[in-house]
PDB file of C-alpha atoms and ligand atoms in Angstrom:
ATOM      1  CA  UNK I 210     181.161 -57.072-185.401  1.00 87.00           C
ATOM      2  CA  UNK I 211     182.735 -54.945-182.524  1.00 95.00           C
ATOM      3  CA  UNK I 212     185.018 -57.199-180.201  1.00 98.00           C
ATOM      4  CA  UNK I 213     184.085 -57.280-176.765  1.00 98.00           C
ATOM      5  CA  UNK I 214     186.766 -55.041-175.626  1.00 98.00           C
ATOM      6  CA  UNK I 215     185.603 -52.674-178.154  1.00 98.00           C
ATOM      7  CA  UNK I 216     182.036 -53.369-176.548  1.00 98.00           C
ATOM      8  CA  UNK I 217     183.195 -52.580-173.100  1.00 98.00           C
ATOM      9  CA  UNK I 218     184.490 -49.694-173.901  1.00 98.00           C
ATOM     10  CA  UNK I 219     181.438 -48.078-175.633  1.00 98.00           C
ATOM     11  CA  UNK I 220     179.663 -49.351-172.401  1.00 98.00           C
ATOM     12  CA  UNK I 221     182.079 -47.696-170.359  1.00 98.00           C
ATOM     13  CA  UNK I 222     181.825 -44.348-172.679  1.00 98.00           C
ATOM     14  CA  UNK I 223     177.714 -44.385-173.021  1.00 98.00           C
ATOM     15  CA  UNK I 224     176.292 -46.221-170.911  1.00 98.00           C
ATOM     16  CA  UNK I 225     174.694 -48.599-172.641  1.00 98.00           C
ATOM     17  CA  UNK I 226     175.229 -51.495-175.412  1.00 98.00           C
ATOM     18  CA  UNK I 227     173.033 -52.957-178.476  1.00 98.00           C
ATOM     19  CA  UNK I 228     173.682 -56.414-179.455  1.00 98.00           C
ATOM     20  CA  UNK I 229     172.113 -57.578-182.788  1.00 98.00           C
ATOM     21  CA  UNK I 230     170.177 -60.565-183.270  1.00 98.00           C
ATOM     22  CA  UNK I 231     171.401 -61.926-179.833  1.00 98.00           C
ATOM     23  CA  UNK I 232     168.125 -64.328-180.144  1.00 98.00           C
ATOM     24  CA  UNK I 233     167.676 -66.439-183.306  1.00 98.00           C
ATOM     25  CA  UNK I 234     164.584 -66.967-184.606  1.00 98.00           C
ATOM     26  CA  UNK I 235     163.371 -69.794-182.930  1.00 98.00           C
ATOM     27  CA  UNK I 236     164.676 -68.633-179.623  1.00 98.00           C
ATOM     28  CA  UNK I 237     162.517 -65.387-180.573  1.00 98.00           C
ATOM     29  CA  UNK I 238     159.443 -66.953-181.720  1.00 98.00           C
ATOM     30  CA  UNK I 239     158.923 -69.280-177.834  1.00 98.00           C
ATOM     31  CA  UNK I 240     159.695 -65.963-176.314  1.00 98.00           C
ATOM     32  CA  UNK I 241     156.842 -63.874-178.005  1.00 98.00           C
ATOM     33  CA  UNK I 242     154.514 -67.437-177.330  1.00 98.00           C
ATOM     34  CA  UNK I 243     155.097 -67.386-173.330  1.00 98.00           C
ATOM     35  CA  UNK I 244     155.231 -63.561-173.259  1.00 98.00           C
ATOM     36  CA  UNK I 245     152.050 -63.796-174.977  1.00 98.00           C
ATOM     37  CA  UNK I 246     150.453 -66.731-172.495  1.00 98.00           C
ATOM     38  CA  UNK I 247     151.612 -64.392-169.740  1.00 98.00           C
ATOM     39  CA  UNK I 248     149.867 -61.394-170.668  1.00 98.00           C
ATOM     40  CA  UNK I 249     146.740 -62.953-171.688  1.00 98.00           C
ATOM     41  CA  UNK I 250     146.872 -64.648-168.214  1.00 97.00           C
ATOM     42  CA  UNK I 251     146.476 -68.175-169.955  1.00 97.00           C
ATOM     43  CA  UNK I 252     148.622 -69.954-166.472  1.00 98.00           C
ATOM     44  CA  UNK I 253     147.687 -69.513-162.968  1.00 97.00           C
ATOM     45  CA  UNK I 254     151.423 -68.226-162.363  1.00 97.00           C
ATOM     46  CA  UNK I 255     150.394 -64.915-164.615  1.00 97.00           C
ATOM     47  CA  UNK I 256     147.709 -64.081-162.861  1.00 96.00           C
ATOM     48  CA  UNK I 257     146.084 -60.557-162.163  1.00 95.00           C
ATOM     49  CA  UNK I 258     149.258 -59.839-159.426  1.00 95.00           C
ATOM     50  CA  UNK I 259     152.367 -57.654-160.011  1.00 97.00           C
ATOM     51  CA  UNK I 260     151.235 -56.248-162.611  1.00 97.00           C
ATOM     52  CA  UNK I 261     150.986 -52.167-162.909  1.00 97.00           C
ATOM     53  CA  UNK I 262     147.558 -51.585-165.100  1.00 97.00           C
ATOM     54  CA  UNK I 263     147.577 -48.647-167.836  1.00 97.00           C
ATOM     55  CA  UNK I 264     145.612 -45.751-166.495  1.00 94.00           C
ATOM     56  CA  UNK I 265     143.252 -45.953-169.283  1.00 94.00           C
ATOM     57  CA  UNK I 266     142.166 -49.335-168.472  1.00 92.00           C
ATOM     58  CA  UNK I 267     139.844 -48.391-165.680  1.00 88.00           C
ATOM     59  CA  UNK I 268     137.353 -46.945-168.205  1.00 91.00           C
ATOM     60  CA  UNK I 269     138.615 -49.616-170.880  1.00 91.00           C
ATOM     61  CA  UNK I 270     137.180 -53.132-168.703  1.00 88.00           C
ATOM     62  CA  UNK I 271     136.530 -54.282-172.560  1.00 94.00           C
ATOM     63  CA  UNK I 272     139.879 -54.106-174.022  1.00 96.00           C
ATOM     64  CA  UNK I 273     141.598 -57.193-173.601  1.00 97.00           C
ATOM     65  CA  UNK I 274     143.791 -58.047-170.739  1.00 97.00           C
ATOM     66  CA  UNK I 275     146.792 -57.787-172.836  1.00 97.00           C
ATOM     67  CA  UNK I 276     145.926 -54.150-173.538  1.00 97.00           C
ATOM     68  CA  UNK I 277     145.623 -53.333-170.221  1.00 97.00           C
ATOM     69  CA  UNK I 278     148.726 -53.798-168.908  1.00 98.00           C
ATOM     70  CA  UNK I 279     151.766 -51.456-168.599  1.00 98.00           C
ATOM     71  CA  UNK I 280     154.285 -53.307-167.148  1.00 98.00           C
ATOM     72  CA  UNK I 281     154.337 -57.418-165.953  1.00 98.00           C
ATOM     73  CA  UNK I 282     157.011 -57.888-162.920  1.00 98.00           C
ATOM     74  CA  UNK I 283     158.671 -61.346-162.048  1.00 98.00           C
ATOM     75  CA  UNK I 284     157.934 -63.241-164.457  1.00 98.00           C
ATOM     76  CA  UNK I 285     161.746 -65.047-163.753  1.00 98.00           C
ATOM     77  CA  UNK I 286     160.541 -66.071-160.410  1.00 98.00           C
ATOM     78  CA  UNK I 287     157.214 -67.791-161.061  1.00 97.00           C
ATOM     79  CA  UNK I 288     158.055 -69.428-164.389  1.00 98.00           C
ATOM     80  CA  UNK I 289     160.534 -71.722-165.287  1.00 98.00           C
ATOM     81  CA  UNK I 290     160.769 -70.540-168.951  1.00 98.00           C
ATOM     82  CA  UNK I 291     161.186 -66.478-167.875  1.00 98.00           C
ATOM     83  CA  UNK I 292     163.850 -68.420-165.635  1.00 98.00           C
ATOM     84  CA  UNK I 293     165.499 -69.907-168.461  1.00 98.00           C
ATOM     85  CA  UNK I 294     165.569 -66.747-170.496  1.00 98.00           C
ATOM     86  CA  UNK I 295     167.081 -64.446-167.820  1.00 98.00           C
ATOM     87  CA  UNK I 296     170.479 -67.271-167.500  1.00 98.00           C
ATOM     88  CA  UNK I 297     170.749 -67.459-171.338  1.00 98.00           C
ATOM     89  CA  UNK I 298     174.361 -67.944-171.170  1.00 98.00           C
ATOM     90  CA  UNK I 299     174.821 -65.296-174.354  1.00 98.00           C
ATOM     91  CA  UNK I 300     172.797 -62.543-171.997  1.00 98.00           C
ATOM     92  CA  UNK I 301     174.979 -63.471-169.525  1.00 98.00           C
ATOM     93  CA  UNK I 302     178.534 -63.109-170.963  1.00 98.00           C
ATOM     94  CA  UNK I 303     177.437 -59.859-171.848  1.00 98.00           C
ATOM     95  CA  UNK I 304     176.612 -58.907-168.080  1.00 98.00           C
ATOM     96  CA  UNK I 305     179.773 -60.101-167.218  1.00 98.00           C
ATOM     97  CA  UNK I 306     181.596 -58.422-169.748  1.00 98.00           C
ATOM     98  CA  UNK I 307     179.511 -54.996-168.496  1.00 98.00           C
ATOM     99  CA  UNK I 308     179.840 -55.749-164.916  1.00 98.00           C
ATOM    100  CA  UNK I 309     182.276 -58.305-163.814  1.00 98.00           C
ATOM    101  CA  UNK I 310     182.429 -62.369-162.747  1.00 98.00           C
ATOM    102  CA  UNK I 311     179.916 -62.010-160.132  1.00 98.00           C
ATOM    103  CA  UNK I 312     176.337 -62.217-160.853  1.00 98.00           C
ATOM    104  CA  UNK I 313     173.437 -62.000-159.092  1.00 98.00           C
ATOM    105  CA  UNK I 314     169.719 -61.555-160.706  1.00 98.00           C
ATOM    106  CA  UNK I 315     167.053 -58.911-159.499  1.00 98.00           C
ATOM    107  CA  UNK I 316     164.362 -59.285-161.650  1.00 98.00           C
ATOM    108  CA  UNK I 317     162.214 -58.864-164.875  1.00 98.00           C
ATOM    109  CA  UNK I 318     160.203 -56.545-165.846  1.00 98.00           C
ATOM    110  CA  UNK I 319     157.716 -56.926-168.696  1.00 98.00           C
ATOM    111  CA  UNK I 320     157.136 -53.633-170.166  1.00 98.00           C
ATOM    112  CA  UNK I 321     154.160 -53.414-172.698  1.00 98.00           C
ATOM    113  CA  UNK I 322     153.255 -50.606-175.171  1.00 98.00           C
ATOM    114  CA  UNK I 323     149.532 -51.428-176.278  1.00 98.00           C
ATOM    115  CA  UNK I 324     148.703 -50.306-179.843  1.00 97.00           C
ATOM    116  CA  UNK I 325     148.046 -46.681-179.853  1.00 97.00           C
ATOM    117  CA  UNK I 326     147.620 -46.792-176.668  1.00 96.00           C
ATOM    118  CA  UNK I 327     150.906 -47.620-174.040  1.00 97.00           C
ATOM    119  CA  UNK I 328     151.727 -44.462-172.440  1.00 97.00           C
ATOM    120  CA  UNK I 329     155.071 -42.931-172.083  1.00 96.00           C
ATOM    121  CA  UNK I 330     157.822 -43.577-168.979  1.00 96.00           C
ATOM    122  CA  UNK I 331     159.297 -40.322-168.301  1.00 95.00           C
ATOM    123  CA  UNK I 332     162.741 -39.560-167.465  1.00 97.00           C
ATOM    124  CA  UNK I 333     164.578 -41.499-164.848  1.00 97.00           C
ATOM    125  CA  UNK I 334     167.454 -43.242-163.709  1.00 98.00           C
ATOM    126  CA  UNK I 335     166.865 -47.121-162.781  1.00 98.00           C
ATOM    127  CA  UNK I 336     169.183 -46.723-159.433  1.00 97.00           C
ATOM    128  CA  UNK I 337     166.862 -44.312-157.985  1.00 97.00           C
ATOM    129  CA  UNK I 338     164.845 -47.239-157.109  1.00 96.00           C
ATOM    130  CA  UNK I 339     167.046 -49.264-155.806  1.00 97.00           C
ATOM    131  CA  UNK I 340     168.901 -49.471-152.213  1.00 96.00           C
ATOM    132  CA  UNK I 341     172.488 -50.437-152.862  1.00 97.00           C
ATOM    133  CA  UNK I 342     175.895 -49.040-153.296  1.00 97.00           C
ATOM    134  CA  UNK I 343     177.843 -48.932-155.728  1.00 97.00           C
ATOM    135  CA  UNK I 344     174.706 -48.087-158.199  1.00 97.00           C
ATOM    136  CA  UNK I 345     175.886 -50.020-160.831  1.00 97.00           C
ATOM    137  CA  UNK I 346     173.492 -52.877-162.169  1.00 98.00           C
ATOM    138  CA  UNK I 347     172.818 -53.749-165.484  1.00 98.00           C
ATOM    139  CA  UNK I 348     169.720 -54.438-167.067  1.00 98.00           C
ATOM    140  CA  UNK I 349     169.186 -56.593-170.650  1.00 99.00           C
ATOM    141  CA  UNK I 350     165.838 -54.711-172.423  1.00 99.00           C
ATOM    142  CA  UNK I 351     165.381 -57.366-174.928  1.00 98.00           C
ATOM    143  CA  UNK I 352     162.947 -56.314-178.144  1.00 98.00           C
ATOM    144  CA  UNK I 353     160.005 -59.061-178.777  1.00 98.00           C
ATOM    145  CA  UNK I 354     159.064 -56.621-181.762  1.00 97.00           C
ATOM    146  CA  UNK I 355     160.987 -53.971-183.729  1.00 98.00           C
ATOM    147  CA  UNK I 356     160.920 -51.442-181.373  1.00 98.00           C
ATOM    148  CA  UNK I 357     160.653 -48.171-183.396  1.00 98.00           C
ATOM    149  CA  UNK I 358     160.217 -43.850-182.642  1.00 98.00           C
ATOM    150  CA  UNK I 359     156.928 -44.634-183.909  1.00 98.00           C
ATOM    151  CA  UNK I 360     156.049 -46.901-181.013  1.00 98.00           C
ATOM    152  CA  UNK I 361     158.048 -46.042-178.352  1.00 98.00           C
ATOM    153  CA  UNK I 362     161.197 -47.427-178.380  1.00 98.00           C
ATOM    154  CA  UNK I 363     163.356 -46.623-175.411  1.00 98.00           C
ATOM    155  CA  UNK I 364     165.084 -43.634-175.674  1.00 98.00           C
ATOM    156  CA  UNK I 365     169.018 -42.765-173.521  1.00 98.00           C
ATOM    157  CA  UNK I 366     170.840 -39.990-173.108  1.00 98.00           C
ATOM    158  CA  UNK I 367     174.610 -40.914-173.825  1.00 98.00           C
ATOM    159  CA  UNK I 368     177.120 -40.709-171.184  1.00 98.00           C
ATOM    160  CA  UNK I 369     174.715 -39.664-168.674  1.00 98.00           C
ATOM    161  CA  UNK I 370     175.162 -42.525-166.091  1.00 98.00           C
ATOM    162  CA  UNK I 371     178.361 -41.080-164.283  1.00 96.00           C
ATOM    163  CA  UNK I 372     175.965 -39.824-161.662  1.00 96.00           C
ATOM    164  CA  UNK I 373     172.588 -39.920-159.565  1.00 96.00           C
ATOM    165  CA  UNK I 374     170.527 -36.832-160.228  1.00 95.00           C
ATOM    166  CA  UNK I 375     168.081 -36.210-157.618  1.00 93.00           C
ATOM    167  CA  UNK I 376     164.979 -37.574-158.506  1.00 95.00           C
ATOM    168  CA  UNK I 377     161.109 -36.134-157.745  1.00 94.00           C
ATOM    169  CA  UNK I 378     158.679 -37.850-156.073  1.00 93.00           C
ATOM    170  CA  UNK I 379     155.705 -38.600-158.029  1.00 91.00           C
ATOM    171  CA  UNK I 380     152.929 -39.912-155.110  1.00 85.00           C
ATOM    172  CA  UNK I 381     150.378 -39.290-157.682  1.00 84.00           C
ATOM    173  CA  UNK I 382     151.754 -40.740-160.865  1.00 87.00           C
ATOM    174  CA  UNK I 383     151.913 -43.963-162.327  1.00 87.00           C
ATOM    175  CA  UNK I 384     155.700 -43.267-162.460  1.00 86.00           C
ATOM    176  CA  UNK I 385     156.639 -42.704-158.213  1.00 90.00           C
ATOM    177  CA  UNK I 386     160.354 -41.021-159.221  1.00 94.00           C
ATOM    178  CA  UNK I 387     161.330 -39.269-162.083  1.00 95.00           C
ATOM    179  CA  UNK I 388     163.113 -36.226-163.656  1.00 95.00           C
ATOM    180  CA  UNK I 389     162.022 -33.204-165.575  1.00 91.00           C
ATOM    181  CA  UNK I 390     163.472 -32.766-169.363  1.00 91.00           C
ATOM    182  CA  UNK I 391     165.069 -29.944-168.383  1.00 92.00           C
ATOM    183  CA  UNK I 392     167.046 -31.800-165.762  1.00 94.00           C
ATOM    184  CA  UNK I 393     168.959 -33.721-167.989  1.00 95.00           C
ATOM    185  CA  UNK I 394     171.067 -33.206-171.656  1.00 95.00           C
ATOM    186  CA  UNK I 395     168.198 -33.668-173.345  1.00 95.00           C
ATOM    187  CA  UNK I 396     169.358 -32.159-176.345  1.00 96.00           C
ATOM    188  CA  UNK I 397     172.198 -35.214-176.510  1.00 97.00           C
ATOM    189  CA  UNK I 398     168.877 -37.858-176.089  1.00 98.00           C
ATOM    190  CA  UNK I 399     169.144 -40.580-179.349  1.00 98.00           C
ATOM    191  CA  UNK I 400     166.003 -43.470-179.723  1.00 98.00           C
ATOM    192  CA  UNK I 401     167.221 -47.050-179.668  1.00 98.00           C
ATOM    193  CA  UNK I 402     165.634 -48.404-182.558  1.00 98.00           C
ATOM    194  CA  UNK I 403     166.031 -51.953-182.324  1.00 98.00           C
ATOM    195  CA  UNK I 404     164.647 -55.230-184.204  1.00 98.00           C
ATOM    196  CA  UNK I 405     163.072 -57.952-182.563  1.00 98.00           C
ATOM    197  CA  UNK I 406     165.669 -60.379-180.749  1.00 98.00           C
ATOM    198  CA  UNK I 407     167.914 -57.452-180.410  1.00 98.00           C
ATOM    199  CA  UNK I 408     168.443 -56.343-177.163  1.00 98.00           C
ATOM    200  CA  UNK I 409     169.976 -52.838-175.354  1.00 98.00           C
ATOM    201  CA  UNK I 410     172.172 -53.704-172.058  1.00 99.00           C
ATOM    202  CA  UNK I 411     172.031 -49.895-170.072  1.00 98.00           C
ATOM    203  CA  UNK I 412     173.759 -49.148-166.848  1.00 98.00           C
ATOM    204  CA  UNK I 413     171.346 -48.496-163.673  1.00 98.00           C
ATOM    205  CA  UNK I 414     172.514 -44.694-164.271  1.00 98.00           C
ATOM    206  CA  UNK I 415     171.480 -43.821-167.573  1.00 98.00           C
ATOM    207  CA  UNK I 416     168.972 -41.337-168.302  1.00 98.00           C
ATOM    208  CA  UNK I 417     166.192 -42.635-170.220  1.00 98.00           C
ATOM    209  CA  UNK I 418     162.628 -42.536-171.406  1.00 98.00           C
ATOM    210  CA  UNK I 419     160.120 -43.607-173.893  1.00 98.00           C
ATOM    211  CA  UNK I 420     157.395 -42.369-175.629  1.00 98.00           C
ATOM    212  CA  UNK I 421     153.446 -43.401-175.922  1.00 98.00           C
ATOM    213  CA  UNK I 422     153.320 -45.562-178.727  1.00 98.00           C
ATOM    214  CA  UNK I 423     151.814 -44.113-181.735  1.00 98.00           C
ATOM    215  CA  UNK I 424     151.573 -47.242-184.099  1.00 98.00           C
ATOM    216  CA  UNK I 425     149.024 -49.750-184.545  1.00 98.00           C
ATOM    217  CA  UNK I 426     151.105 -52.431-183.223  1.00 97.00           C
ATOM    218  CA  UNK I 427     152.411 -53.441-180.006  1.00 98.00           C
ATOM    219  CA  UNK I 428     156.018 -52.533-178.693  1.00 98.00           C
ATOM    220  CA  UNK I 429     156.998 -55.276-176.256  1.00 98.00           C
ATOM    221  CA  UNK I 430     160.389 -55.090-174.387  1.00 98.00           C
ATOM    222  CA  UNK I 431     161.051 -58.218-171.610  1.00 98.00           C
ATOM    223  CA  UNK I 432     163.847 -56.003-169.244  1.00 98.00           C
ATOM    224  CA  UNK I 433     166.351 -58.829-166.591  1.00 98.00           C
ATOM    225  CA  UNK I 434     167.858 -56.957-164.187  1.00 98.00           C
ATOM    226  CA  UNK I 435     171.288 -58.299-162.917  1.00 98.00           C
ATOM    227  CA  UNK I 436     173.676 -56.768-160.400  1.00 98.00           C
ATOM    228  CA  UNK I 437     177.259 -57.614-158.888  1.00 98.00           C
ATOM    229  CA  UNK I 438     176.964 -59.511-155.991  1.00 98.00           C
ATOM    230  CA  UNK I 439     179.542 -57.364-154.294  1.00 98.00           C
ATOM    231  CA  UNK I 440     177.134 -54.486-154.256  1.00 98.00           C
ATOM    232  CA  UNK I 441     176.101 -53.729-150.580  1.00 97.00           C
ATOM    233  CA  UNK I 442     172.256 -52.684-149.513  1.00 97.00           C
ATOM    234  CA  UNK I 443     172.130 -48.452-148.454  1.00 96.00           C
ATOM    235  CA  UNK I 444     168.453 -49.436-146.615  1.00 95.00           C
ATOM    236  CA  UNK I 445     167.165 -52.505-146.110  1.00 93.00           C
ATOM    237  CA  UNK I 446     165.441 -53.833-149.131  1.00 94.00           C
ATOM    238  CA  UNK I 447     162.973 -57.119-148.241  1.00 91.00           C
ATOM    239  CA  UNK I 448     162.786 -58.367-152.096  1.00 96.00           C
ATOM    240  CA  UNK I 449     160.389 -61.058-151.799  1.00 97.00           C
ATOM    241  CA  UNK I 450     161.882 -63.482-154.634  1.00 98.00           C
ATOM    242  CA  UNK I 451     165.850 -62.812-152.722  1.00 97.00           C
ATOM    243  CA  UNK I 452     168.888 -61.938-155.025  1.00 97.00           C
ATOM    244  CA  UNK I 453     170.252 -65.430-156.378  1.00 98.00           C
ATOM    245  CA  UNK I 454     173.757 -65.900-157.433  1.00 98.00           C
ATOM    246  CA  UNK I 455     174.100 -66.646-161.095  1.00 98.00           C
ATOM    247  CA  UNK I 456     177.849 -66.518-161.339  1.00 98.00           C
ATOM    248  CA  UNK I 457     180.767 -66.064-159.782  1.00 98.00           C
ATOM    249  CA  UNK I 458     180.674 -66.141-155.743  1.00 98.00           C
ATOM    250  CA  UNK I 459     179.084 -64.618-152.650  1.00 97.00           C
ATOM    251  CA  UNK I 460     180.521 -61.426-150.570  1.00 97.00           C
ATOM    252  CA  UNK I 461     179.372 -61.696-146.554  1.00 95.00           C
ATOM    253  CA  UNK I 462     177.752 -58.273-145.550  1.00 94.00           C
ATOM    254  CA  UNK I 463     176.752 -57.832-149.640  1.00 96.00           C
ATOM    255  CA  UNK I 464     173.420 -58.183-151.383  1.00 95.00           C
TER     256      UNK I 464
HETATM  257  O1  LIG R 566     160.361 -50.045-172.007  1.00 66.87           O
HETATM  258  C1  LIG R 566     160.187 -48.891-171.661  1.00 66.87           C
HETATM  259  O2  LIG R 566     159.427 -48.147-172.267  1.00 66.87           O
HETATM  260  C2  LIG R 566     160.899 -48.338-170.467  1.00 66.87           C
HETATM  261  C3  LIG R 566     161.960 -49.266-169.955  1.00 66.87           C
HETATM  262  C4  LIG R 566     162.632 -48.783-168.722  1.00 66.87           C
HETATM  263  O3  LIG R 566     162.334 -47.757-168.173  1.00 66.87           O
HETATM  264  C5  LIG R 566     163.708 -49.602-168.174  1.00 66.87           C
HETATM  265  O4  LIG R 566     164.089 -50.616-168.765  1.00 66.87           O
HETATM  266  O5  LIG R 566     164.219 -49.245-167.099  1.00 66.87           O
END
């Protein structure tokens, strides 16, 4: 078991962090149950907004919703439950380890790869989406199943978050930014195999992608986004759900 200086450091080095078994079973097993109430839109709360829809599912109205969805955002600010998952105090002495005493939450982002079917995320860097300076946020891409090459786990390029390629825009695809392959170190890419209630933390810099998932079962990774709340806005950014404080304190003039 690495100590968490060692931990920081690695951080520090790669740009991202696997903790093992960081949910225990039971903790695990409510997580795939709500995950799986959301998706099937069981609650009014999970209903058919912010969600991005696979391309495939406009000719596929018969698959199940489940299926049809690529990735579920927000679920932390319309469900008490997501809520209670994104402040796990373990997730969150991680952050703060990663990023500092001062806390503030984004979002979540509920990232689906249907059986056979979930299609890949090219390239990119998280902070090319978001408005603020320093880019340094942090983001918790927690495993519901054993995410594996075979269906899609997240792959990261290590060491590539010292700095903010420029990214294309993509009016067209599913995926609005993104980078080529041979705009990053591709060669130096590794998969993050991880089992379920294992998580990856990766800074907002990292180079990563995944691939379509070529396995007959689902991959399912829940991704909280947290940031420091000394991190200041570059363009205004009018986040519906705000930026709340988790720990730590507020900066005047900062997100
Ligand atoms: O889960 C995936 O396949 C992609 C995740 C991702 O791009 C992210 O966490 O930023």
């Amino acid at each position: 078991m690495p100590t968490p200086a060692q931990q920081k450091a690695f951080f520090e080095e790669n740009g991202y962090l696997i903790v093992e078994d960081i949910l225990n079973a039971e903790q695990l097993e409510e997580l795939r149950r709500r995950v799986d109430i959301a998706l099937e839109g069981k609650e009014p709360q999970f209903g058919d907004f912010e969600i991005q829809w696979e391309p495939y599912a406009r000719e596929r109205p018969d698959l199940p919703r489940a299926q049809k969805i690529r990735v579920m955002f927000h679920l932390c600010h319309r469900d008490p439950f997501f809520w209670s998952h994104a402040v796990r105090p373990e997730i969150l002495d991680i952050v703060e380890l990663l990023i500092g005493p001062d806390i503030k939450i984004y979002t979540d982002q509920m990232f689906v790869k249907a059986p056979l079917q979930g299609t890949a995320v090219p390239y990119h860097q998280d902070s090319a989406y978001w408005p603020v300076e320093p880019p340094n946020l942090v983001s918790c891409w927690m495993a519901l199943d054993d995410a594996t090459v075979e269906n899609g786990c997240v792959r990261v390029i290590p060491g590539s978050h010292k700095a903010l390629l420029p990214h294309h825009h993509y009016p067209e695809s599913i995926q609005s930014l993104g980078l080529e392959d041979d705009e990053v170190d591709a060669d130096r890419e590794i998969p993050v195999e991880l089992k379920a209630g294992s998580c990856m933390f990766h800074h907002s810099l990292l180079a990563h992608r995944s691939a379509p998932n070529r396995s007959p079962h689902y991959r399912k990774g829940l991704v909280t986004i947290y940031l420091p709340s000394t991190l200041r806005f570059t363009q205004p950014w009018d986040f519906k759900y705000g930026f709340k404080l988790l720990r730590g304190k507020e900066y005047p003039g900062s997100v």
